[in-house]
Amino acid sequence: MSENEAKLDYRDPEWVAEQLGIDKNTVYKYLQEGSLPGLQIGRKWLVSEKRLATFLERVEREQTGRRRQAADGGARPFALPQRIRMLDSTEDPG
């Protein structure tokens, strides 16, 4: 593998769907509406693993904040993050 290939961390929506345990059409929907960061080249979509991880971390923080608000009598938690699980459930959360 060349140095340039090692720097590329882009995956297709099918890979993302498999990692998150959601339907690939849902991934495409999130990409098209801008909820999930991605790169479109022609008709093909690509998602950076690094940006996906950053996105999931942000969604996790937002969801946690909304759950706290809901527990205090505020608004209901945002629905999108409930459909997403961590990329690697075997990783130690810290």
Tab-separated table of N, CA and C in Angstrom:
chain	number	residue	atom	x	y	z
A	1	MET	N	0.851	-1.172	0.000
A	1	MET	CA	0.000	0.000	0.000
A	1	MET	C	0.896	1.234	0.000
A	2	SER	N	0.610	2.188	-0.885
A	2	SER	CA	1.402	3.404	-0.969
A	2	SER	C	1.030	4.344	0.176
A	3	GLU	N	1.863	5.372	0.354
A	3	GLU	CA	1.610	6.346	1.417
A	3	GLU	C	0.284	7.073	1.197
A	4	ASN	N	-0.031	7.413	-0.063
A	4	ASN	CA	-1.294	8.093	-0.360
A	4	ASN	C	-2.490	7.210	-0.044
A	5	GLU	N	-2.405	5.926	-0.360
A	5	GLU	CA	-3.510	5.007	-0.070
A	5	GLU	C	-3.743	4.891	1.427
A	6	ALA	N	-2.669	4.927	2.210
A	6	ALA	CA	-2.790	4.810	3.661
A	6	ALA	C	-3.513	6.016	4.262
A	7	LYS	N	-3.421	7.185	3.621
A	7	LYS	CA	-4.053	8.397	4.135
A	7	LYS	C	-5.547	8.443	3.843
A	8	LEU	N	-6.001	7.689	2.849
A	8	LEU	CA	-7.417	7.697	2.493
A	8	LEU	C	-8.204	6.821	3.461
A	9	ASP	N	-9.209	7.394	4.049
A	9	ASP	CA	-10.029	6.622	4.990
A	9	ASP	C	-11.497	6.653	4.587
A	10	TYR	N	-11.769	6.810	3.299
A	10	TYR	CA	-13.142	6.928	2.830
A	10	TYR	C	-13.781	5.567	2.607
A	11	ARG	N	-15.049	5.475	2.993
A	11	ARG	CA	-15.827	4.239	2.854
A	11	ARG	C	-17.127	4.549	2.133
A	12	ASP	N	-17.717	3.510	1.554
A	12	ASP	CA	-18.993	3.710	0.864
A	12	ASP	C	-20.152	3.617	1.864
A	13	PRO	N	-21.323	4.097	1.469
A	13	PRO	CA	-22.480	4.085	2.375
A	13	PRO	C	-22.873	2.686	2.853
A	14	GLU	N	-22.624	1.674	2.048
A	14	GLU	CA	-22.941	0.303	2.468
A	14	GLU	C	-22.103	-0.089	3.682
A	15	TRP	N	-20.818	0.276	3.670
A	15	TRP	CA	-19.929	-0.009	4.804
A	15	TRP	C	-20.428	0.732	6.047
A	16	VAL	N	-20.773	2.001	5.869
A	16	VAL	CA	-21.269	2.808	6.990
A	16	VAL	C	-22.526	2.168	7.579
A	17	ALA	N	-23.447	1.770	6.702
A	17	ALA	CA	-24.693	1.145	7.157
A	17	ALA	C	-24.409	-0.120	7.953
A	18	GLU	N	-23.481	-0.921	7.465
A	18	GLU	CA	-23.132	-2.166	8.160
A	18	GLU	C	-22.544	-1.868	9.534
A	19	GLN	N	-21.664	-0.882	9.613
A	19	GLN	CA	-21.024	-0.537	10.884
A	19	GLN	C	-22.020	0.007	11.901
A	20	LEU	N	-22.996	0.772	11.409
A	20	LEU	CA	-23.968	1.394	12.311
A	20	LEU	C	-25.192	0.530	12.570
A	21	GLY	N	-25.333	-0.549	11.798
A	21	GLY	CA	-26.485	-1.422	11.977
A	21	GLY	C	-27.780	-0.800	11.489
A	22	ILE	N	-27.683	0.017	10.440
A	22	ILE	CA	-28.867	0.649	9.860
A	22	ILE	C	-28.927	0.324	8.374
A	23	ASP	N	-30.051	0.609	7.750
A	23	ASP	CA	-30.232	0.334	6.334
A	23	ASP	C	-29.403	1.313	5.498
A	24	LYS	N	-28.860	0.833	4.374
A	24	LYS	CA	-28.034	1.708	3.530
A	24	LYS	C	-28.842	2.877	2.978
A	25	ASN	N	-30.140	2.686	2.757
A	25	ASN	CA	-30.976	3.786	2.278
A	25	ASN	C	-31.078	4.902	3.318
A	26	THR	N	-31.013	4.538	4.578
A	26	THR	CA	-31.013	5.536	5.642
A	26	THR	C	-29.726	6.348	5.591
A	27	VAL	N	-28.604	5.674	5.340
A	27	VAL	CA	-27.324	6.380	5.209
A	27	VAL	C	-27.393	7.357	4.039
A	28	TYR	N	-27.912	6.896	2.894
A	28	TYR	CA	-28.049	7.780	1.736
A	28	TYR	C	-28.935	8.979	2.061
A	29	LYS	N	-30.014	8.748	2.792
A	29	LYS	CA	-30.919	9.837	3.185
A	29	LYS	C	-30.171	10.855	4.037
A	30	TYR	N	-29.419	10.387	5.040
A	30	TYR	CA	-28.657	11.285	5.905
A	30	TYR	C	-27.619	12.068	5.110
A	31	LEU	N	-26.977	11.407	4.132
A	31	LEU	CA	-25.999	12.095	3.282
A	31	LEU	C	-26.677	13.175	2.440
A	32	GLN	N	-27.791	12.834	1.837
A	32	GLN	CA	-28.486	13.767	0.948
A	32	GLN	C	-29.048	14.972	1.688
A	33	GLU	N	-29.502	14.769	2.920
A	33	GLU	CA	-30.052	15.890	3.682
A	33	GLU	C	-28.975	16.655	4.441
A	34	GLY	N	-27.737	16.159	4.409
A	34	GLY	CA	-26.636	16.852	5.068
A	34	GLY	C	-26.478	16.523	6.538
A	35	SER	N	-27.229	15.565	7.058
A	35	SER	CA	-27.088	15.166	8.461
A	35	SER	C	-25.762	14.459	8.709
A	36	LEU	N	-25.328	13.688	7.738
A	36	LEU	CA	-24.079	12.929	7.820
A	36	LEU	C	-23.088	13.542	6.845
A	37	PRO	N	-21.879	13.905	7.308
A	37	PRO	CA	-20.908	14.489	6.387
A	37	PRO	C	-20.419	13.458	5.379
A	38	GLY	N	-20.361	13.860	4.128
A	38	GLY	CA	-19.902	12.955	3.086
A	38	GLY	C	-19.470	13.720	1.853
A	39	LEU	N	-18.847	13.008	0.953
A	39	LEU	CA	-18.329	13.558	-0.287
A	39	LEU	C	-19.020	12.857	-1.436
A	40	GLN	N	-19.580	13.634	-2.352
A	40	GLN	CA	-20.236	13.038	-3.513
A	40	GLN	C	-19.377	13.294	-4.744
A	41	ILE	N	-18.999	12.209	-5.409
A	41	ILE	CA	-18.238	12.283	-6.651
A	41	ILE	C	-19.111	11.642	-7.711
A	42	GLY	N	-19.666	12.475	-8.574
A	42	GLY	CA	-20.630	11.961	-9.541
A	42	GLY	C	-21.844	11.448	-8.795
A	43	ARG	N	-22.168	10.185	-9.014
A	43	ARG	CA	-23.304	9.570	-8.312
A	43	ARG	C	-22.868	8.801	-7.068
A	44	LYS	N	-21.574	8.715	-6.831
A	44	LYS	CA	-21.036	7.915	-5.724
A	44	LYS	C	-20.810	8.785	-4.485
A	45	TRP	N	-21.203	8.254	-3.343
A	45	TRP	CA	-20.982	8.912	-2.061
A	45	TRP	C	-19.843	8.223	-1.328
A	46	LEU	N	-19.041	9.009	-0.612
A	46	LEU	CA	-17.979	8.486	0.233
A	46	LEU	C	-18.054	9.176	1.595
A	47	VAL	N	-17.747	8.417	2.634
A	47	VAL	CA	-17.768	8.939	3.998
A	47	VAL	C	-16.414	8.659	4.625
A	48	SER	N	-15.803	9.688	5.187
A	48	SER	CA	-14.526	9.538	5.876
A	48	SER	C	-14.766	8.869	7.232
A	49	GLU	N	-13.975	7.841	7.524
A	49	GLU	CA	-14.102	7.176	8.834
A	49	GLU	C	-13.844	8.177	9.959
A	50	LYS	N	-12.850	9.040	9.764
A	50	LYS	CA	-12.509	10.021	10.797
A	50	LYS	C	-13.672	10.992	11.019
A	51	ARG	N	-14.265	11.483	9.922
A	51	ARG	CA	-15.396	12.406	10.056
A	51	ARG	C	-16.625	11.698	10.613
A	52	LEU	N	-16.800	10.428	10.273
A	52	LEU	CA	-17.913	9.656	10.819
A	52	LEU	C	-17.763	9.540	12.333
A	53	ALA	N	-16.544	9.250	12.793
A	53	ALA	CA	-16.299	9.141	14.235
A	53	ALA	C	-16.565	10.478	14.927
A	54	THR	N	-16.118	11.572	14.317
A	54	THR	CA	-16.357	12.902	14.872
A	54	THR	C	-17.850	13.211	14.912
A	55	PHE	N	-18.554	12.856	13.837
A	55	PHE	CA	-20.002	13.042	13.759
A	55	PHE	C	-20.699	12.274	14.881
A	56	LEU	N	-20.306	11.013	15.075
A	56	LEU	CA	-20.933	10.194	16.115
A	56	LEU	C	-20.667	10.758	17.503
A	57	GLU	N	-19.451	11.271	17.720
A	57	GLU	CA	-19.132	11.880	19.013
A	57	GLU	C	-20.012	13.103	19.265
A	58	ARG	N	-20.207	13.930	18.229
A	58	ARG	CA	-21.052	15.120	18.358
A	58	ARG	C	-22.499	14.726	18.634
A	59	VAL	N	-22.992	13.750	17.884
A	59	VAL	CA	-24.372	13.285	18.068
A	59	VAL	C	-24.547	12.711	19.471
A	60	GLU	N	-23.540	11.987	19.938
A	60	GLU	CA	-23.605	11.416	21.284
A	60	GLU	C	-23.716	12.521	22.336
A	61	ARG	N	-22.904	13.573	22.192
A	61	ARG	CA	-22.971	14.697	23.140
A	61	ARG	C	-24.344	15.369	23.092
A	62	GLU	N	-24.852	15.594	21.857
A	62	GLU	CA	-26.165	16.232	21.712
A	62	GLU	C	-27.270	15.372	22.312
A	63	GLN	N	-27.209	14.073	22.048
A	63	GLN	CA	-28.237	13.168	22.561
A	63	GLN	C	-28.192	13.133	24.087
A	64	THR	N	-27.002	13.082	24.640
A	64	THR	CA	-26.860	13.054	26.094
A	64	THR	C	-27.443	14.326	26.710
A	65	GLY	N	-27.152	15.461	26.094
A	65	GLY	CA	-27.699	16.730	26.585
A	65	GLY	C	-29.213	16.759	26.518
A	66	ARG	N	-29.759	16.241	25.430
A	66	ARG	CA	-31.222	16.225	25.277
A	66	ARG	C	-31.876	15.263	26.264
A	67	ARG	N	-31.201	14.138	26.528
A	67	ARG	CA	-31.747	13.199	27.524
A	67	ARG	C	-31.764	13.852	28.900
A	68	ARG	N	-30.702	14.595	29.191
A	68	ARG	CA	-30.657	15.285	30.485
A	68	ARG	C	-31.788	16.302	30.588
A	69	GLN	N	-32.009	17.049	29.494
A	69	GLN	CA	-33.114	18.013	29.476
A	69	GLN	C	-34.449	17.308	29.665
A	70	ALA	N	-34.640	16.191	28.974
A	70	ALA	CA	-35.894	15.443	29.067
A	70	ALA	C	-36.107	14.936	30.490
A	71	ALA	N	-35.032	14.500	31.127
A	71	ALA	CA	-35.136	14.008	32.499
A	71	ALA	C	-35.523	15.135	33.455
A	72	ASP	N	-35.143	16.365	33.081
A	72	ASP	CA	-35.482	17.531	33.895
A	72	ASP	C	-36.811	18.152	33.479
A	73	GLY	N	-37.568	17.457	32.604
A	73	GLY	CA	-38.862	17.963	32.170
A	73	GLY	C	-38.816	18.769	30.893
A	74	GLY	N	-37.689	18.734	30.177
A	74	GLY	CA	-37.553	19.487	28.931
A	74	GLY	C	-38.054	18.696	27.739
A	75	ALA	N	-37.526	19.005	26.574
A	75	ALA	CA	-37.939	18.381	25.309
A	75	ALA	C	-37.494	16.927	25.225
A	76	ARG	N	-38.131	16.188	24.298
A	76	ARG	CA	-37.759	14.791	24.059
A	76	ARG	C	-36.401	14.711	23.379
A	77	PRO	N	-35.648	13.626	23.582
A	77	PRO	CA	-34.354	13.462	22.915
A	77	PRO	C	-34.513	13.410	21.400
A	78	PHE	N	-33.490	13.861	20.703
A	78	PHE	CA	-33.429	13.847	19.242
A	78	PHE	C	-33.484	12.408	18.750
A	79	ALA	N	-34.268	12.103	17.704
A	79	ALA	CA	-34.514	10.729	17.264
A	79	ALA	C	-33.350	10.109	16.501
A	80	LEU	N	-32.637	10.870	15.665
A	80	LEU	CA	-31.576	10.310	14.824
A	80	LEU	C	-30.553	9.487	15.603
A	81	PRO	N	-29.977	9.996	16.697
A	81	PRO	CA	-28.940	9.228	17.378
A	81	PRO	C	-29.424	7.906	17.955
A	82	GLN	N	-30.716	7.779	18.224
A	82	GLN	CA	-31.220	6.531	18.771
A	82	GLN	C	-31.041	5.392	17.783
A	83	ARG	N	-30.917	5.707	16.509
A	83	ARG	CA	-30.757	4.683	15.481
A	83	ARG	C	-29.300	4.316	15.249
A	84	ILE	N	-28.404	5.057	15.842
A	84	ILE	CA	-26.985	4.860	15.566
A	84	ILE	C	-26.309	4.238	16.784
A	85	ARG	N	-25.532	3.201	16.551
A	85	ARG	CA	-24.742	2.624	17.637
A	85	ARG	C	-23.268	2.878	17.332
A	86	MET	N	-22.422	2.686	18.284
A	86	MET	CA	-20.999	2.944	18.099
A	86	MET	C	-20.414	2.019	17.042
A	87	LEU	N	-19.397	2.509	16.353
A	87	LEU	CA	-18.761	1.738	15.287
A	87	LEU	C	-18.246	0.395	15.790
A	88	ASP	N	-17.570	0.408	16.903
A	88	ASP	CA	-17.009	-0.831	17.421
A	88	ASP	C	-17.462	-0.989	18.858
A	89	SER	N	-18.447	-1.815	19.059
A	89	SER	CA	-19.009	-1.966	20.403
A	89	SER	C	-18.041	-2.645	21.358
A	90	THR	N	-16.928	-3.174	20.835
A	90	THR	CA	-15.946	-3.821	21.699
A	90	THR	C	-14.945	-2.830	22.255
A	91	GLU	N	-14.929	-1.584	21.732
A	91	GLU	CA	-14.002	-0.581	22.221
A	91	GLU	C	-14.389	-0.150	23.615
A	92	ASP	N	-13.395	0.096	24.442
A	92	ASP	CA	-13.621	0.603	25.786
A	92	ASP	C	-13.984	2.075	25.685
A	93	PRO	N	-15.146	2.504	26.179
A	93	PRO	CA	-15.579	3.883	26.037
A	93	PRO	C	-14.710	4.886	26.788
A	94	GLY	N	-13.778	4.446	27.554
A	94	GLY	CA	-12.871	5.401	28.161
A	94	GLY	C	-12.896	5.285	29.614
